[in-house]
């Protein structure tokens, strides 16, 4: 698995380095990634009884590792990624113009494909989150590809905000889940789910929030139609076959454990899925843009997949895995069909298109077959998978079956609307530029043709898909995939949906009138897109007001806020825990007393003196006094560092003071608040130092370092071990401070050097 992910990274880097040469052929390089995944997954499919696992230690001391686990459930998703990805990349190699930006798009889409593979195969919760957010970042770049258009930038931001916020919520849930279960490995959590508790329920709520935002479930589905601003290959790969399935994958992967720790999981998941199905299907009927029609149709079918796969019920899961493959085949194919129409005809508006069935016969055939599979017409794989889903729903409840039937009626209706709108001859004043001419589609037809053909093949021969779907569910599930189910209840529900949907297509005038009436009524009702825009507007308004309050332009206010935040958070930890106050250290010899008096006198004088340069000198006296204390306490290295820092600080202040008035200006803020902040900081430093030193163990720190250097850090050089292991973060902080100070010095000194050189 490591080499598959590495190969995606190498392919993306190769495309970027040779972007000026490869241009759109970069998609052919990128296609090697999903092709490798497809070959690897097909090899694994020959032995579905075994589970592939791989673990690579990363930071063993912190329990971090790269853990991968591919069972039958994950294998279904990998086959979808590999098969559809290979075809979509090959389509994109002829869809895009020969430009450098096409290579950039190919590299980004290759990285996205690798992120999806890592997400599906990961067995470690933190790795799942890493790949999850990588898909969010890459999808943002893909959606906003045409950054010259405000709509594309807005859609990319919408998708990133919704899915990113859900991802952060999911991270909190995953951490809580790991803490309650005692493991970050998904396989171990599934084997021993955490017992129900308040924290466990909160964890599952947060995980579910991440899943529904990623898979565009109601009420967070509004970002998916907007994401259609992306080029068609991205829509086919991200928003029909892969990325939107990530949330469904997560819900399905953790669903069996969630039903143990949260009894509400199944009804909530089923309810969200049912509402999403109906809302998406109805909104699909209202669209005149073929791509938006497919987008809302995707929302509807994602709702069905979400309730089937995420419910945690084995028979529903079987139907969901079967439908997952069918959806990837017909929806990716339909998006590519729409992309080809837009590429050739210059429009996706079904009100302008007419008669393309005569000028694009092969494309019309592929689009019609794919639409038939989407509508679950018999002899297609969509029908076979839908039968399994309806049969599973009948075993649960009649109302679930009725809701699926309503959504199926809408699916049939918008499938017919798509087919007639894209290929039918239904306008008298048709545009000859759209319907005439011999369109030589060439390789643009290959990918949608293969996807549509696969939908027919597995509709007539569903046995391989049944074996694959069965490998993703617990053994003993009473479910199967058949080309002809016979006159069973599930078939009756399917026929009812087809007939009712066909009537809606036939009486399209009545349907159009109903849509117009509902559109007028719904225009006065809140929408998810409107809610998102109001939320963003309110957030920006609140941010402006908060910034105007915090960024007041007063340096004392800025310092007060920084200091208060720096002391409140640690102080809350002192107060909430068991604070131990030991004995105060005894005052040292006369040298320490003299140095202490110098430090205190310098500090008081610096706070009261009126001239800037005098204050700088006095502050330097405080620093040099502290350096003297370090020297008397046996820390010559710290003393030397302190002397260098103070010398550099005085020199920098001297440079700055050349451009400032000699005396301090009168403070704009009252003295009492500043004095209160100063007292609080002083008290915190004193009490914090007291409590910290009280917790020291017996013996000296040096004894501890010498004793633990070899057994704990495997290092004989105790100085190196202290800097790199025991005080690694402290050393990193010091390096950061020094680097920042160096950059600041360069910024201050560079103008003076240039001025001197110019003379």
XYZ file of C-alpha atoms in Angstrom:
759
model
C 0.000 0.000 0.000
C 2.887 2.344 0.750
C 4.145 1.999 -2.797
C 0.701 2.819 -4.231
C 0.605 6.083 -2.301
C 4.213 6.824 -3.203
C 3.467 6.207 -6.852
C 0.676 8.818 -6.820
C 3.072 11.340 -5.271
C 5.793 10.556 -7.829
C 3.331 10.826 -10.725
C 2.039 14.189 -9.485
C 5.583 15.512 -9.003
C 6.583 14.303 -12.469
C 3.658 16.110 -14.040
C 4.523 19.335 -12.226
C 8.204 19.200 -13.144
C 7.422 18.533 -16.823
C 4.262 20.637 -16.974
C 5.402 22.725 -19.938
C 6.105 19.610 -21.988
C 3.320 17.237 -21.029
C 0.407 19.776 -20.810
C -2.821 17.761 -21.004
C -0.929 14.506 -21.535
C -0.146 14.802 -17.844
C -3.483 13.052 -17.316
C -2.037 9.963 -18.995
C 0.822 10.024 -16.475
C -1.671 10.564 -13.666
C -3.795 7.668 -14.950
C -1.025 5.270 -13.936
C -1.994 5.933 -10.296
C -5.604 4.687 -10.412
C -4.548 2.003 -12.903
C -2.045 0.660 -10.361
C -4.766 0.738 -7.707
C -7.116 -1.150 -10.042
C -4.525 -3.849 -10.800
C -3.638 -4.206 -7.107
C -7.321 -4.403 -6.096
C -8.103 -6.995 -8.785
C -5.239 -9.124 -7.492
C -6.650 -8.866 -3.966
C -10.110 -9.754 -5.312
C -8.850 -13.214 -6.238
C -8.671 -14.025 -2.507
C -11.552 -12.208 -0.821
C -11.357 -14.354 2.298
C -8.070 -12.781 3.397
C -7.467 -9.273 4.725
C -4.428 -7.282 3.676
C -2.663 -5.391 6.443
C 0.535 -3.368 6.656
C 2.016 -1.453 9.572
C 4.988 0.900 9.431
C 6.269 2.407 12.684
C 6.545 6.183 12.546
C 6.965 7.502 16.118
C 6.799 4.374 18.291
C 7.221 6.332 21.513
C 3.986 8.208 20.821
C 2.184 5.188 19.404
C 2.075 6.705 15.910
C 2.266 4.357 12.972
C 1.147 4.059 9.395
C -1.356 1.219 9.560
C -3.242 -0.012 6.499
C -5.940 -2.636 6.359
C -7.900 -3.645 3.263
C -10.807 -6.044 3.715
C -13.718 -6.681 1.371
C -15.458 -3.455 2.410
C -12.448 -1.282 1.592
C -11.745 -3.279 -1.557
C -15.095 -2.240 -3.068
C -14.134 1.421 -2.688
C -10.628 0.830 -4.057
C -12.063 -0.841 -7.165
C -14.382 2.124 -7.672
C -11.464 4.548 -7.326
C -9.217 2.539 -9.629
C -11.730 1.727 -12.378
C -13.497 5.077 -12.655
C -10.258 6.994 -12.059
C -8.451 5.292 -14.931
C -11.281 6.042 -17.362
C -11.799 9.626 -16.172
C -8.086 10.434 -16.439
C -7.996 9.066 -19.990
C -11.076 11.139 -20.841
C -9.485 14.280 -19.393
C -6.407 13.793 -21.589
C -8.569 14.737 -24.581
C -11.120 16.946 -22.850
C -8.740 19.684 -21.711
C -6.924 22.063 -24.072
C -3.176 21.760 -24.548
C -2.125 24.189 -21.823
C 0.203 24.241 -18.848
C -2.749 24.706 -16.495
C -4.125 21.365 -17.664
C -0.950 19.743 -16.320
C -1.426 21.516 -12.978
C -4.984 20.181 -12.840
C -3.748 16.672 -13.668
C -1.164 16.783 -10.873
C -3.743 17.965 -8.342
C -6.229 15.297 -9.381
C -3.499 12.667 -9.070
C -2.781 13.784 -5.515
C -6.492 13.639 -4.789
C -6.658 10.066 -6.065
C -3.778 9.082 -3.795
C -5.473 10.762 -0.824
C -8.651 8.752 -1.447
C -6.660 5.524 -1.597
C -4.953 6.374 1.690
C -8.259 7.276 3.348
C -9.936 4.028 2.344
C -6.987 1.804 3.252
C -5.947 3.459 6.543
C -6.519 1.585 9.785
C -5.273 4.431 12.025
C -7.761 7.161 12.937
C -5.224 9.985 12.681
C -4.140 8.762 9.237
C -7.797 8.763 8.201
C -8.045 12.397 9.264
C -4.819 13.290 7.428
C -6.014 11.838 4.124
C -9.502 13.221 4.763
C -8.171 16.784 4.939
C -5.880 16.180 1.965
C -8.965 15.405 -0.136
C -10.511 18.653 1.137
C -7.485 20.716 0.102
C -7.100 19.120 -3.316
C -10.830 19.339 -4.038
C -10.688 23.052 -3.185
C -7.989 23.501 -5.804
C -9.891 21.433 -8.377
C -13.215 23.201 -7.870
C -11.537 26.612 -8.062
C -9.551 25.668 -11.183
C -11.013 28.541 -13.192
C -10.033 31.156 -10.624
C -10.893 33.993 -12.991
C -14.579 33.329 -12.275
C -16.084 34.476 -9.006
C -18.531 31.544 -9.061
C -15.680 29.008 -9.092
C -13.846 30.739 -6.245
C -17.026 30.978 -4.190
C -17.938 27.324 -4.820
C -14.440 26.160 -3.840
C -14.581 28.169 -0.627
C -18.087 26.876 0.144
C -16.992 23.261 -0.244
C -13.804 23.812 1.768
C -15.574 25.563 4.648
C -18.354 22.992 5.000
C -16.250 19.863 4.585
C -13.303 21.382 6.474
C -15.475 22.305 9.458
C -16.963 18.829 9.415
C -13.463 17.376 9.269
C -12.387 19.303 12.367
C -15.493 18.091 14.196
C -14.674 14.574 13.072
C -11.116 14.927 14.426
C -12.496 15.726 17.868
C -14.772 12.711 17.655
C -11.960 10.400 16.545
C -9.720 11.509 19.420
C -12.521 11.003 21.941
C -13.312 7.648 20.391
C -9.687 6.522 20.594
C -9.418 7.735 24.181
C -12.552 5.882 25.251
C -11.703 2.685 23.388
C -7.992 2.718 24.229
C -6.812 2.370 20.634
C -6.427 4.436 17.479
C -6.703 1.373 15.227
C -10.086 1.001 13.542
C -9.796 -2.790 13.497
C -9.379 -2.873 17.284
C -12.268 -0.432 17.824
C -14.536 -2.612 15.675
C -13.431 -5.706 17.579
C -14.108 -4.098 20.973
C -16.385 -1.029 20.625
C -16.440 1.375 23.580
C -19.344 1.007 25.962
C -22.101 3.654 25.900
C -21.347 6.840 27.836
C -21.708 10.579 27.476
C -18.267 11.018 25.924
C -18.800 8.079 23.582
C -22.102 9.558 22.381
C -20.404 12.914 21.830
C -17.651 11.185 19.869
C -20.169 9.509 17.564
C -22.042 12.806 17.073
C -18.837 14.505 15.941
C -17.874 11.611 13.669
C -21.349 11.646 12.132
C -21.084 15.399 11.562
C -17.902 14.889 9.588
C -19.508 12.103 7.546
C -22.661 14.016 6.596
C -20.776 17.163 5.571
C -18.380 15.217 3.360
C -21.097 13.134 1.714
C -23.347 16.177 1.115
C -26.230 15.046 3.320
C -29.096 17.346 4.262
C -28.795 20.093 5.475
C -25.156 20.357 4.330
C -25.805 19.313 0.735
C -25.681 22.830 -0.705
C -21.936 22.755 -1.424
C -22.144 19.871 -3.915
C -24.203 21.576 -6.672
C -21.970 24.637 -6.371
C -18.930 22.404 -6.823
C -20.124 21.775 -10.386
C -18.114 24.892 -11.230
C -15.200 22.462 -11.480
C -14.314 20.999 -14.892
C -16.333 17.918 -15.767
C -13.579 15.319 -15.087
C -13.345 16.621 -11.518
C -17.119 16.410 -11.144
C -17.078 12.836 -12.411
C -14.179 11.737 -10.218
C -14.711 13.753 -7.037
C -18.403 14.424 -6.816
C -19.916 11.226 -8.114
C -17.421 8.383 -7.736
C -14.982 9.138 -4.931
C -14.807 12.143 -2.573
C -18.481 12.298 -1.682
C -18.245 8.590 -0.942
C -15.650 9.310 1.780
C -18.339 10.238 4.303
C -20.333 7.167 3.337
C -17.203 5.046 3.732
C -16.550 6.442 7.209
C -20.143 5.878 8.314
C -20.071 2.346 6.928
C -16.685 1.521 8.392
C -17.531 2.715 11.915
C -21.282 2.035 11.783
C -21.135 -1.429 13.413
C -19.221 0.017 16.378
C -21.426 3.124 16.518
C -24.612 1.088 16.905
C -23.070 -0.477 20.024
C -22.029 2.795 21.648
C -24.987 4.914 20.490
C -28.468 3.430 20.104
C -29.601 6.512 18.192
C -27.079 5.988 15.370
C -29.206 3.870 13.009
C -32.458 5.900 13.153
C -30.565 9.181 12.774
C -28.537 7.917 9.815
C -31.630 6.466 8.156
C -33.599 9.678 8.753
C -30.870 11.899 7.314
C -30.519 9.632 4.296
C -34.254 9.553 3.576
C -34.625 13.338 3.761
C -31.575 13.832 1.551
C -32.976 11.373 -1.005
C -36.262 13.187 -1.420
C -34.854 16.747 -1.270
C -32.123 15.977 -3.807
C -34.498 14.189 -6.175
C -37.032 17.004 -6.136
C -34.416 19.687 -6.702
C -32.972 17.684 -9.604
C -36.308 17.995 -11.408
C -36.098 21.799 -11.176
C -32.789 22.129 -13.033
C -32.267 23.123 -16.649
C -28.474 22.751 -16.570
C -27.668 19.089 -17.233
C -24.704 19.163 -14.878
C -26.740 20.640 -12.035
C -29.452 18.069 -12.696
C -26.884 15.312 -12.225
C -25.463 17.100 -9.164
C -28.785 17.152 -7.326
C -29.412 13.607 -8.507
C -26.086 12.696 -6.911
C -27.254 14.280 -3.658
C -30.380 12.126 -3.773
C -28.509 8.897 -4.441
C -25.904 9.726 -1.822
C -28.748 9.911 0.663
C -29.814 6.392 -0.280
C -26.230 5.119 -0.067
C -25.763 6.841 3.287
C -28.732 5.144 4.926
C -27.884 1.761 3.390
C -24.160 1.679 4.173
C -24.080 3.819 7.302
C -26.941 2.168 9.178
C -24.745 -0.622 10.534
C -27.193 -3.323 9.382
C -25.660 -6.166 7.361
C -28.395 -6.646 4.759
C -28.724 -2.912 4.117
C -24.943 -2.756 3.852
C -24.976 -5.470 1.177
C -27.492 -3.532 -0.891
C -25.527 -0.336 -0.332
C -22.234 -1.826 -1.549
C -23.964 -3.179 -4.637
C -25.554 0.208 -5.314
C -22.236 1.975 -4.659
C -20.678 0.303 -7.691
C -23.730 0.938 -9.838
C -23.816 4.605 -8.886
C -20.134 5.065 -9.704
C -20.649 3.507 -13.139
C -23.729 5.376 -14.293
C -23.103 8.722 -12.606
C -19.452 9.035 -13.676
C -20.511 8.030 -17.192
C -23.305 10.616 -17.269
C -20.994 13.388 -16.096
C -18.580 12.516 -18.885
C -21.470 12.518 -21.351
C -22.442 16.009 -20.215
C -18.815 17.097 -20.472
C -18.660 15.831 -24.043
C -21.901 17.634 -24.925
C -20.586 20.859 -23.446
C -17.236 20.354 -25.201
C -18.876 19.823 -28.599
C -22.106 21.846 -28.467
C -20.907 24.668 -26.237
C -23.860 24.477 -23.822
C -25.382 22.280 -21.113
C -28.760 23.999 -21.076
C -31.454 21.474 -21.966
C -33.629 24.362 -23.174
C -31.155 24.990 -25.984
C -30.150 21.433 -26.810
C -32.222 19.525 -29.320
C -31.727 16.628 -31.677
C -28.276 15.528 -30.507
C -29.351 11.897 -30.825
C -28.971 12.221 -34.599
C -25.635 14.059 -34.611
C -24.030 12.232 -31.651
C -25.484 8.745 -31.946
C -22.772 6.817 -30.030
C -22.761 9.382 -27.247
C -26.554 9.366 -27.114
C -26.522 5.577 -26.825
C -24.007 5.660 -23.964
C -25.920 8.436 -22.190
C -29.259 6.688 -22.591
C -27.940 3.378 -21.244
C -26.339 5.123 -18.259
C -29.558 7.045 -17.574
C -31.528 3.782 -17.748
C -29.210 2.305 -15.143
C -29.714 5.399 -12.973
C -33.480 4.944 -13.299
C -33.094 1.217 -12.411
C -34.585 -0.074 -15.648
C -34.449 -3.918 -15.835
C -31.408 -5.528 -17.481
C -29.109 -2.806 -16.119
C -26.875 -3.078 -13.092
C -28.665 -0.130 -11.516
C -31.838 -2.241 -11.471
C -30.038 -5.261 -9.980
C -28.487 -3.179 -7.193
C -31.720 -1.273 -6.503
C -33.571 -4.556 -6.125
C -31.112 -5.657 -3.442
C -31.519 -2.327 -1.660
C -35.319 -2.421 -1.751
C -35.339 -6.022 -0.586
C -33.165 -5.045 2.396
C -35.439 -2.092 3.160
C -38.528 -4.352 3.090
C -36.883 -6.480 5.752
C -36.570 -3.393 7.973
C -39.842 -1.469 7.622
C -42.516 -0.553 5.118
C -42.089 3.184 5.640
C -38.397 3.007 4.702
C -39.393 1.154 1.551
C -42.073 3.741 0.770
C -39.593 6.606 1.156
C -37.120 4.850 -1.147
C -39.941 4.337 -3.642
C -40.789 8.070 -3.602
C -37.142 8.931 -4.212
C -37.013 6.288 -6.964
C -40.006 7.874 -8.703
C -38.184 11.194 -8.704
C -35.048 9.427 -9.983
C -36.938 7.952 -12.915
C -38.464 11.354 -13.660
C -35.204 13.285 -13.727
C -33.466 10.444 -15.600
C -36.069 10.837 -18.325
C -35.745 14.626 -18.144
C -32.004 14.256 -18.655
C -32.314 11.878 -21.610
C -35.037 13.808 -23.428
C -33.451 17.160 -22.642
C -29.998 16.127 -23.813
C -30.808 14.051 -26.893
C -34.467 14.528 -27.828
C -35.749 16.769 -30.619
C -38.142 18.979 -28.694
C -37.587 22.554 -29.934
C -38.956 23.991 -33.125
C -36.522 26.925 -33.020
C -33.494 24.735 -32.454
C -30.005 26.095 -32.903
C -28.495 24.515 -36.049
C -24.983 24.990 -34.649
C -25.913 22.604 -31.870
C -27.664 19.807 -33.743
C -25.942 19.695 -37.088
C -22.503 18.600 -38.139
C -20.605 15.346 -37.884
C -19.175 15.297 -34.390
C -16.075 13.138 -34.369
C -15.863 12.336 -30.702
C -13.025 9.837 -30.894
C -11.484 9.116 -27.490
C -14.006 11.348 -25.728
C -16.553 8.586 -26.281
C -14.397 5.744 -24.969
C -14.714 6.389 -21.227
C -18.496 6.991 -21.063
C -18.983 4.086 -23.458
C -17.021 1.689 -21.240
C -18.836 2.880 -18.107
C -22.250 2.471 -19.754
C -21.233 -0.916 -21.157
C -20.157 -2.086 -17.711
C -23.584 -1.092 -16.405
C -25.184 -3.376 -18.987
C -22.682 -6.194 -18.502
C -23.145 -6.446 -14.756
C -26.892 -6.071 -15.182
C -26.931 -9.276 -17.199
C -24.100 -10.957 -15.252
C -24.198 -9.704 -11.644
C -22.396 -12.664 -10.041
C -18.947 -10.965 -9.784
C -20.489 -7.916 -8.125
C -22.425 -10.133 -5.723
C -19.233 -11.897 -4.632
C -17.527 -8.543 -4.156
C -20.412 -7.004 -2.192
C -20.760 -10.111 -0.040
C -17.087 -9.866 0.935
C -17.765 -6.470 2.508
C -20.454 -7.667 4.932
C -20.430 -10.164 7.798
C -20.865 -13.797 6.705
C -24.286 -15.375 6.570
C -26.205 -12.420 5.104
C -29.343 -13.559 3.291
C -28.989 -11.401 0.182
C -28.043 -11.841 -3.456
C -27.854 -10.063 -6.795
C -29.856 -11.487 -9.691
C -30.612 -10.233 -13.176
C -34.244 -11.353 -12.904
C -35.617 -11.496 -9.340
C -39.004 -12.862 -10.283
C -42.337 -11.507 -9.082
C -41.244 -10.707 -5.559
C -42.321 -7.711 -3.418
C -39.133 -5.779 -4.182
C -39.804 -6.133 -7.915
C -43.325 -4.820 -7.415
C -42.023 -1.697 -5.660
C -39.495 -1.187 -8.468
C -42.148 -1.476 -11.154
C -44.371 0.933 -9.253
C -41.541 3.464 -9.199
C -40.838 2.997 -12.920
C -44.470 3.363 -13.925
C -45.059 6.414 -11.735
C -41.844 8.013 -12.980
C -42.776 7.262 -16.601
C -46.137 8.964 -16.064
C -44.322 12.062 -14.785
C -42.156 12.028 -17.922
C -45.209 11.580 -20.152
C -47.182 14.331 -18.472
C -44.214 16.636 -18.276
C -46.434 19.711 -18.721
C -48.183 18.947 -15.441
C -44.836 18.286 -13.786
C -43.403 21.563 -15.080
C -46.407 23.474 -13.750
C -46.061 21.810 -10.351
C -42.356 22.639 -10.310
C -43.090 26.284 -11.119
C -45.672 26.505 -8.338
C -43.341 24.930 -5.820
C -40.514 27.185 -6.982
C -42.643 30.279 -6.320
C -43.564 29.037 -2.862
C -40.071 27.862 -1.974
C -38.599 31.200 -3.045
C -40.019 32.645 0.188
C -38.647 29.806 2.323
C -35.097 29.543 3.696
C -32.673 27.462 1.689
C -29.421 25.769 2.606
C -27.485 27.942 0.183
C -29.078 31.059 1.616
C -28.364 29.868 5.145
C -24.718 29.359 4.235
C -24.432 32.841 2.738
C -26.092 34.424 5.760
C -23.792 32.497 8.064
C -20.674 33.620 6.195
C -21.920 37.215 6.081
C -22.674 37.181 9.813
C -19.318 35.594 10.563
C -17.479 38.280 8.617
C -19.499 41.012 10.346
C -18.733 39.560 13.755
C -15.059 39.226 12.813
C -14.937 42.894 11.761
C -16.465 43.996 15.055
C -14.228 41.727 17.111
C -11.157 42.936 15.225
C -12.100 46.582 15.699
C -12.435 45.919 19.431
C -9.231 43.923 19.840
C -7.140 45.815 17.274
C -7.692 49.196 18.909
C -4.325 50.649 17.895
C -3.110 50.877 21.504
C 0.156 49.089 22.296
C -0.664 48.759 26.041
C -3.968 47.093 25.135
C -2.191 44.652 22.811
C 0.360 43.771 25.469
C -2.347 43.390 28.101
C -4.339 40.970 25.959
C -1.253 38.892 25.138
C -0.116 38.747 28.759
C -3.566 37.947 30.153
C -4.073 35.098 27.690
C -0.573 33.814 28.500
C -1.337 33.648 32.222
C -5.035 32.728 32.316
C -4.715 29.386 30.514
C -1.821 27.991 32.615
C -3.273 29.506 35.783
C -6.544 27.643 35.183
C -4.526 24.402 35.103
C -2.885 25.290 38.443
C -6.238 26.093 40.050
C -8.082 23.023 38.712
C -5.371 20.553 39.754
C -3.790 19.638 43.049
C -1.354 22.464 43.590
C 1.603 21.731 45.871
C 3.478 24.588 47.541
C 6.848 23.566 48.890
C 9.221 25.569 51.009
C 10.588 28.745 49.489
C 14.311 28.513 48.700
C 16.628 30.105 51.199
C 18.312 33.341 50.059
C 21.863 32.725 48.847
C 25.126 34.468 49.606
C 25.985 38.157 49.488
C 26.734 38.052 45.716
C 23.232 36.819 44.905
C 21.695 39.429 47.227
C 23.613 42.232 45.524
C 22.620 41.003 42.058
C 18.992 40.680 43.197
C 18.965 44.257 44.477
C 20.376 45.435 41.127
C 17.681 43.547 39.218
C 14.838 44.899 41.352
C 16.172 48.474 41.299
C 16.673 48.349 37.510
C 13.157 46.985 36.949
C 11.490 49.632 39.127
C 13.538 52.404 37.506
C 12.709 51.142 33.986
C 8.986 51.298 34.806
C 9.180 54.884 36.108
C 11.853 56.605 34.005
C 10.638 59.072 31.413
C 13.291 58.779 28.703
C 13.280 55.918 26.232
C 17.020 55.331 26.051
C 17.333 55.244 29.838
C 14.558 52.629 29.976
C 16.437 50.483 27.452
C 19.646 50.666 29.508
C 17.762 49.759 32.680
C 16.061 46.811 30.959
C 19.494 45.685 29.879
C 20.562 45.927 33.526
C 17.760 43.533 34.462
C 18.894 41.077 31.789
C 22.561 41.280 32.732
C 21.596 40.783 36.377
C 19.732 37.590 35.472
C 22.826 36.473 33.536
C 24.827 37.033 36.706
C 22.451 34.818 38.678
C 22.823 32.075 36.058
C 26.600 32.303 36.443
C 26.494 32.053 40.227
C 24.145 29.043 40.027
C 26.471 27.054 37.762
C 24.940 27.797 34.372
C 27.670 29.492 32.320
C 26.038 28.494 29.008
C 22.758 30.128 30.000
C 24.618 33.156 31.311
C 26.485 33.576 28.031
C 23.270 33.191 26.021
C 21.511 35.764 28.182
C 24.387 38.255 27.794
C 24.352 37.856 23.998
C 20.577 38.283 23.827
C 20.638 41.380 26.037
C 23.483 42.925 24.055
C 21.642 42.303 20.801
C 18.407 43.677 22.266
C 20.085 46.895 23.449
C 21.690 47.336 20.020
C 18.338 46.836 18.253
C 16.591 49.265 20.597
C 19.321 51.818 19.916
C 18.665 51.505 16.180
C 14.926 51.903 16.636
C 15.204 54.808 19.092
C 16.956 56.899 16.452
C 13.556 57.327 14.788
C 11.466 57.882 17.952
C 11.045 60.823 20.343
C 13.474 60.954 23.249
C 10.755 60.846 25.912
C 7.754 58.554 26.338
C 4.402 59.905 25.265
C 1.600 60.045 27.761
C -0.254 56.727 27.877
C -3.744 56.683 26.374
C -4.952 54.045 28.825
C -5.512 54.503 32.558
C -2.743 53.600 34.959
C -4.869 51.329 37.169
C -5.622 48.639 34.473
C -1.971 48.536 33.432
C -0.884 48.218 37.042
C -3.408 45.407 37.596
C -2.080 43.470 34.590
C 1.485 43.943 35.806
C 0.610 42.664 39.286
C -1.195 39.631 37.843
C 1.755 38.729 35.633
C 4.194 39.139 38.520
C 2.026 37.017 40.800
C 1.670 34.320 38.144
C 5.424 34.157 37.537
C 6.153 34.008 41.256
C 3.499 31.434 42.137
C 4.173 29.402 38.989
C 7.871 29.221 39.758
C 7.117 28.277 43.338
C 4.715 25.474 42.361
C 7.009 24.191 39.626
C 10.064 23.957 41.855
C 7.963 22.302 44.562
C 7.283 19.389 42.236
C 10.926 18.526 41.660
C 11.921 14.959 42.441
C 14.606 13.998 44.927
C 18.126 14.592 43.706
C 19.305 16.949 41.003
C 18.226 17.305 37.409
C 21.760 16.549 36.267
C 21.627 13.172 38.047
C 18.407 12.332 36.226
C 19.873 13.256 32.825
C 23.047 11.242 33.442
C 21.079 8.209 34.608
C 18.493 8.232 31.809
C 20.626 9.366 28.864
C 21.545 5.906 27.602
C 18.539 3.701 28.594
C 15.827 6.210 27.633
C 17.292 8.219 24.758
C 19.970 5.759 23.544
C 22.598 8.505 23.551
C 25.957 8.568 25.346
C 26.548 12.302 24.791
C 24.379 13.741 27.549
C 24.507 17.298 26.168
C 23.172 16.195 22.787
C 20.526 14.042 24.447
C 19.311 16.972 26.570
C 19.055 19.281 23.561
C 17.474 16.811 21.150
C 15.427 14.441 23.336
C 14.686 15.704 26.832
C 14.375 19.351 25.762
C 13.642 18.848 22.083
C 10.660 21.201 21.928
C 12.521 23.785 23.981
C 15.408 23.607 21.532
C 13.012 23.920 18.617
C 11.498 27.000 20.231
C 14.924 28.540 20.764
C 15.846 27.917 17.124
C 12.589 29.518 16.025
C 13.175 32.557 18.218
C 16.727 32.971 16.947
C 15.638 32.610 13.323
C 12.871 35.175 13.837
C 15.265 37.543 15.590
C 17.768 37.156 12.758
C 15.162 38.048 10.171
C 14.140 41.061 12.248
C 17.743 42.226 12.559
C 18.217 41.845 8.813
C 15.127 43.952 8.162
C 16.399 46.684 10.479
C 20.031 46.673 9.443
C 19.613 46.201 5.690
C 18.337 49.778 5.026
C 21.248 51.227 6.992
C 23.765 49.117 5.088
C 22.224 50.116 1.750
C 22.325 53.752 2.831
C 25.997 53.501 3.814
C 26.915 51.694 0.621
C 25.113 54.288 -1.492
C 27.370 56.970 -0.002
